Coordinates of C-alpha atoms and ligand atoms in Angstrom, one line a residue:
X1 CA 2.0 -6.4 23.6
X2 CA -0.6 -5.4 21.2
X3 CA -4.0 -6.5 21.0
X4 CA -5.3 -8.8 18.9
X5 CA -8.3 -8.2 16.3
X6 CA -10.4 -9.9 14.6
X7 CA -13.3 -8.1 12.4
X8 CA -16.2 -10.2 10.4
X9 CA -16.5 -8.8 7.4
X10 CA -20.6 -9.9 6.2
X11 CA -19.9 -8.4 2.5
X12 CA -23.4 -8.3 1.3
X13 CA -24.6 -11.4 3.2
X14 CA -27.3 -12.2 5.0
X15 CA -31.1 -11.2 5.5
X16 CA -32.2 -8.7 8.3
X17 CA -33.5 -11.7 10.6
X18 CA -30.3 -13.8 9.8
X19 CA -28.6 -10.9 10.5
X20 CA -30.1 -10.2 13.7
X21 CA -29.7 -13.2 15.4
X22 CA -26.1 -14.1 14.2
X23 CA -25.4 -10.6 15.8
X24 CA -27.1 -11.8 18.8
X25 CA -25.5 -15.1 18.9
X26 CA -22.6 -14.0 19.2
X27 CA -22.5 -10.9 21.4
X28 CA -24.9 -13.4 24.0
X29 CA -21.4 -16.1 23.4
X30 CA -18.4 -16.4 26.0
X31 CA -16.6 -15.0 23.6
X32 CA -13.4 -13.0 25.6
X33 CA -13.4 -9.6 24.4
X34 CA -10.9 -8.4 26.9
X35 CA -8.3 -10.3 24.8
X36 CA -8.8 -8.8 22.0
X37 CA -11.4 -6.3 19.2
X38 CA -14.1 -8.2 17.7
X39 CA -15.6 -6.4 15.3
X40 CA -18.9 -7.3 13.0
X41 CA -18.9 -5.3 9.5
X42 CA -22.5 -5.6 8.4
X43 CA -24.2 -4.6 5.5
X44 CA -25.0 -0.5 6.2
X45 CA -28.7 -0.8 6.2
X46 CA -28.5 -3.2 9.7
X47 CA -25.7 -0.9 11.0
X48 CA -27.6 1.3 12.7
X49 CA -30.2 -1.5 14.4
X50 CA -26.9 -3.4 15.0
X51 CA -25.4 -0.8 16.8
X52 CA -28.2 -0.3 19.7
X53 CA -28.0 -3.8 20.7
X54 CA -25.5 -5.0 23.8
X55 CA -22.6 -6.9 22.7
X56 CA -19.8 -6.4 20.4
X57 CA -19.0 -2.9 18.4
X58 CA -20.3 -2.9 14.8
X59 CA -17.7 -0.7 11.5
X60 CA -19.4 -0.1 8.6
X61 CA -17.8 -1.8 5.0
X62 CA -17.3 1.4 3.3
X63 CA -17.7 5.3 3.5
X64 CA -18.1 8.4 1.2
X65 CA -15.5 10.9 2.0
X66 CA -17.3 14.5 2.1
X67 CA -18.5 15.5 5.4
X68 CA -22.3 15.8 3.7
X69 CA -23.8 17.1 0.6
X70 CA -25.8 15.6 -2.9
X71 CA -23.6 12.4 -2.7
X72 CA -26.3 10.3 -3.6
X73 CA -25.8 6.9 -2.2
X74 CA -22.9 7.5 -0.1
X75 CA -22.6 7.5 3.8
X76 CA -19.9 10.0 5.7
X77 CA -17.8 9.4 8.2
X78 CA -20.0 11.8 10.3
X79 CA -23.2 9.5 9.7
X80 CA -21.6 6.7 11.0
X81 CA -20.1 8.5 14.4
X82 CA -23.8 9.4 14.8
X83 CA -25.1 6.1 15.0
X84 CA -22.5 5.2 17.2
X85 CA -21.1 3.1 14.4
X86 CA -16.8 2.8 15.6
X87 CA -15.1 1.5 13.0
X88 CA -14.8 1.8 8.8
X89 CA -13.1 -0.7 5.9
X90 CA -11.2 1.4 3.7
X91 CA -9.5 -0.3 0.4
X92 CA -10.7 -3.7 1.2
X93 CA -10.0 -5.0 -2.5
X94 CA -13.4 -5.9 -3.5
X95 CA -14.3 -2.0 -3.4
X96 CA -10.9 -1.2 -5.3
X97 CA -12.1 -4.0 -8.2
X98 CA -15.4 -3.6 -8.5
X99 CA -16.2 0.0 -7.6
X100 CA -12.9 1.2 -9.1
X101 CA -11.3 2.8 -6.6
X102 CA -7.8 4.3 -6.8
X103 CA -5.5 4.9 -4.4
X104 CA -6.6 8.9 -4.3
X105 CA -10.1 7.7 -3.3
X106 CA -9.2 5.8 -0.4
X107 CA -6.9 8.6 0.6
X108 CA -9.5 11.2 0.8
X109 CA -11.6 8.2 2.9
X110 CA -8.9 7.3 5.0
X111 CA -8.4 11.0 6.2
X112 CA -12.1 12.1 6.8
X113 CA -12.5 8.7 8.2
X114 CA -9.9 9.3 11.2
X115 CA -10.3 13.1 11.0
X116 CA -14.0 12.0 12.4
X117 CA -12.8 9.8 14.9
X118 CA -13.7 6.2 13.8
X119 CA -11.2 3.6 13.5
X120 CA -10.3 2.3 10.1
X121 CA -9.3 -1.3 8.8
X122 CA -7.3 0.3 6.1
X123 CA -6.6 -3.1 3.8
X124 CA -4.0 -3.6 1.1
X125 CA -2.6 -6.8 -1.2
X126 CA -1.7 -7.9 -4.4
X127 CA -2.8 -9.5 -7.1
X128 CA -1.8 -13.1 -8.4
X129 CA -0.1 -11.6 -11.5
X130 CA 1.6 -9.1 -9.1
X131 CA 3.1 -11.6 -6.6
X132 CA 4.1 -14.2 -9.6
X133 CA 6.1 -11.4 -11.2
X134 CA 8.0 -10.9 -7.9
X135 CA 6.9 -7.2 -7.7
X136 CA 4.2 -7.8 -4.3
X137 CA 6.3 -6.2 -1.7
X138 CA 6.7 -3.0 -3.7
X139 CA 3.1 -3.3 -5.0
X140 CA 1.7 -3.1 -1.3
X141 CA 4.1 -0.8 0.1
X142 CA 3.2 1.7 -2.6
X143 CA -0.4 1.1 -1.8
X144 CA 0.2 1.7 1.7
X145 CA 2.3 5.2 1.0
X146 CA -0.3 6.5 -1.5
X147 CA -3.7 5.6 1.3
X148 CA -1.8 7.3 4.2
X149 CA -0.5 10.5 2.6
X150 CA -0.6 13.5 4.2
X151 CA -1.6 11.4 7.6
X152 CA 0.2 12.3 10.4
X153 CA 1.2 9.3 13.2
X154 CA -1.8 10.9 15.5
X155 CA -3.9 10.0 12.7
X156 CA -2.2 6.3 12.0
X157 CA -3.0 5.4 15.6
X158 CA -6.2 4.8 14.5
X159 CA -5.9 2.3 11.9
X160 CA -5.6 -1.5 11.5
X161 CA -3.7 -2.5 8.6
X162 CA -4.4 -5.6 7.0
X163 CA -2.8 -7.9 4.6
X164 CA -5.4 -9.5 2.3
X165 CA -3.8 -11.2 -0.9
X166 CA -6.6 -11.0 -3.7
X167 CA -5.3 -14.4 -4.4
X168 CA -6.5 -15.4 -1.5
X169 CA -9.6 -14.2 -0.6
X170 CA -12.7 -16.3 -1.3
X171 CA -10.7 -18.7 -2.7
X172 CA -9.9 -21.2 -0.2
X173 CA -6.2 -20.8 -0.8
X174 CA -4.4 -19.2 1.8
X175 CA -0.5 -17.5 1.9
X176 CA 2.3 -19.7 3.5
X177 CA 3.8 -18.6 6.8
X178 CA 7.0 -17.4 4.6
X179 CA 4.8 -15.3 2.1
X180 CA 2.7 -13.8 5.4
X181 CA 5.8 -13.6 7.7
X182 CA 7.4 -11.5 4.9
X183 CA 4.7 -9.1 3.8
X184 CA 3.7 -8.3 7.0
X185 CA 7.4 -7.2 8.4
X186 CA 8.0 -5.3 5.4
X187 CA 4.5 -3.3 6.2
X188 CA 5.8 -3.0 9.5
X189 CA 9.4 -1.7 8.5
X190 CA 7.5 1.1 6.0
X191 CA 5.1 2.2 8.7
X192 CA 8.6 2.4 10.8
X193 CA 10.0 4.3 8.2
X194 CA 7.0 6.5 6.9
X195 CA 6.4 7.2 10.8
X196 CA 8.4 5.7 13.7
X197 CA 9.5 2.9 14.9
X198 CA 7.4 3.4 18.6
X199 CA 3.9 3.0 16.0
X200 CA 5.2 0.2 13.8
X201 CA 5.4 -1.8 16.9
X202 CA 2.2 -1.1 18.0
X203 CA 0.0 -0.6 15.0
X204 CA -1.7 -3.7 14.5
X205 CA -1.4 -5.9 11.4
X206 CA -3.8 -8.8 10.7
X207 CA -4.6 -11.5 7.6
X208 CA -7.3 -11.9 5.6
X209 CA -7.6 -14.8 3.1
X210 CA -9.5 -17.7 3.6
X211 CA -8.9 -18.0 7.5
X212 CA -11.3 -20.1 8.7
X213 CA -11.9 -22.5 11.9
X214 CA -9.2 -24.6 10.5
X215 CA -6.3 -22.6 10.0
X216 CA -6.5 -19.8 12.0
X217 CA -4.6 -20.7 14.9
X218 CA -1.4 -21.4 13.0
X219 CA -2.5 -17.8 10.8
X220 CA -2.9 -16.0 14.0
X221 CA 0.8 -17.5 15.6
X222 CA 2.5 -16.2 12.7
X223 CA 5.3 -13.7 13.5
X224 CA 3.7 -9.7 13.2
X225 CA 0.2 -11.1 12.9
X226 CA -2.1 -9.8 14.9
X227 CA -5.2 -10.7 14.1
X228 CA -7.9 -11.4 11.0
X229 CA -10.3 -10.0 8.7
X230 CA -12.4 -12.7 8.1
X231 CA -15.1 -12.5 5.2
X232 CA -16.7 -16.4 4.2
X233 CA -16.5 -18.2 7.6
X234 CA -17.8 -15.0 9.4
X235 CA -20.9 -16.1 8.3
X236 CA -21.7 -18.5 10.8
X237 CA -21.3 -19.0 14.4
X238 CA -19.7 -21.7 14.8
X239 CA -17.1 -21.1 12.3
X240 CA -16.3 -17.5 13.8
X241 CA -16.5 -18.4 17.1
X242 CA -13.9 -21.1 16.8
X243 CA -11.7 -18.7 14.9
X244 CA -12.2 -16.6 18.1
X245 CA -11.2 -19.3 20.5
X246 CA -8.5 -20.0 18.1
X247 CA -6.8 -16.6 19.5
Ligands
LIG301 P1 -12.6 -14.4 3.0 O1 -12.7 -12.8 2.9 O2 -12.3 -14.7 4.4 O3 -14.0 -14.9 2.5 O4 -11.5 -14.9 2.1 C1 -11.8 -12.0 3.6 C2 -12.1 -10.6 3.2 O5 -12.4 -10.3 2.1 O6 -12.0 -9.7 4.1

């Protein structure tokens, strides 16, 4: 049975004080976090203030993948183990768009990410264009293959994958059952075939897309989903914590 996760991805939202207290809000809330990882992804500058308080574990949004150096700007996976900062985005499609990142990029960030010990949402998806031309499936296997070269299983054991449709995200359209149901088993059957079938069944794959308080709980029943990355409706309690009771 694997656990479920759900991670609030802030983007670059929210002021320090609103920041703050929607951090507090919800690490004071009844949320359950024995049934499964919750996970806030703030904006880097509150990371470190974020991580001190009580409550729930805090993952950065992005990373630099040298171990140090004159890489003005960037963060390492080092920095963020220092802080006590746990977990890392990697490919989330909004830094493969806008900061151009290719596939080699997020390679290099996904290796010194788990070579450092954190715990990476490693996300992947496909374009509009991509899915109405039929070719999605291949698209996002082939991302997945070229992000987890040269990682061996040890190493997979600490990612999340998940399945965000660009289409989707932002947009307030979300994938049907049939489109989730079948992206997520064919990520499933490549991690069984890149690595085994013992870490395809317990690698956890969860949907990001426009889940909100609304449809999460049929999202989240969905075969070989396990969870969400949720961006928009993260931004306020109420919203997120009904997407957590949702579970
Ligand atoms: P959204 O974003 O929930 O606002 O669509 C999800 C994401 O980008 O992780």
């Amino acid at each position: 049975m694997r656990k479920k996760f759900i991670g609030a991805n802030w983007k670059m939202n929210l002021l320090y004080e609103e920041a703050i207290k929607l951090f507090a809000d919800l690490s004071n809330s009844t949320l359950n976090t024995s049934e499964a990882d919750i996970v806030v992804f703030p904006s880097s500058i509150y990371l470190s203030e974020l991580s001190k308080m009580p409550g729930l574990p805090v993952g950065a949004q992005d990373l630099y993948f040298a171990d140090s150096g004159a890489f003005t700007g960037g963060i390492a996976a080092r920095q963020l183990k220092s802080i006590s900062c746990k977990y890392v985005l990697v490919g989330h499609s909004e830094r493969r768009i806008t900061f151009f990142e290719t596939d080699e990029v997020i390679n290099l960030k996904l290796k010194s990410a788990v070579r450092n010990d954190l715990k990476v949402v490693f996300c992947c998806g496909e374009s509009l264009g991509i899915r109405e031309s039929k070719k999605h499936l291949e698209f996002v296997t082939n991302q997945l293959m070229q992000g987890w070269k040269d990682l061996d299983e040890t190493e997979m054991k600490n990612c999340i994958i998940a399945y965000e449709p660009i289409w989707a995200i932002g947009t307030g359209l979300n994938a049907s059952k049939m489109e989730i149901e079948e992206m997520h088993g064919t990520i499933r059957r490549t991690v069984a075939s890149c690595f085994s079938h013992s870490l395809s069944q317990s690698i956890r794959i969860v949907y990001g897309g426009s889940c909100n308080q609304h449809n999460a709980s049929d999202i989240f029943s969905f075969n070989d989903v396990d969870g969400g990355l949720i961006g928009g409706a993260s931004l306020e309690f109420d919203s997120f914590e009904k997407i957590i009771k949702s579970l």
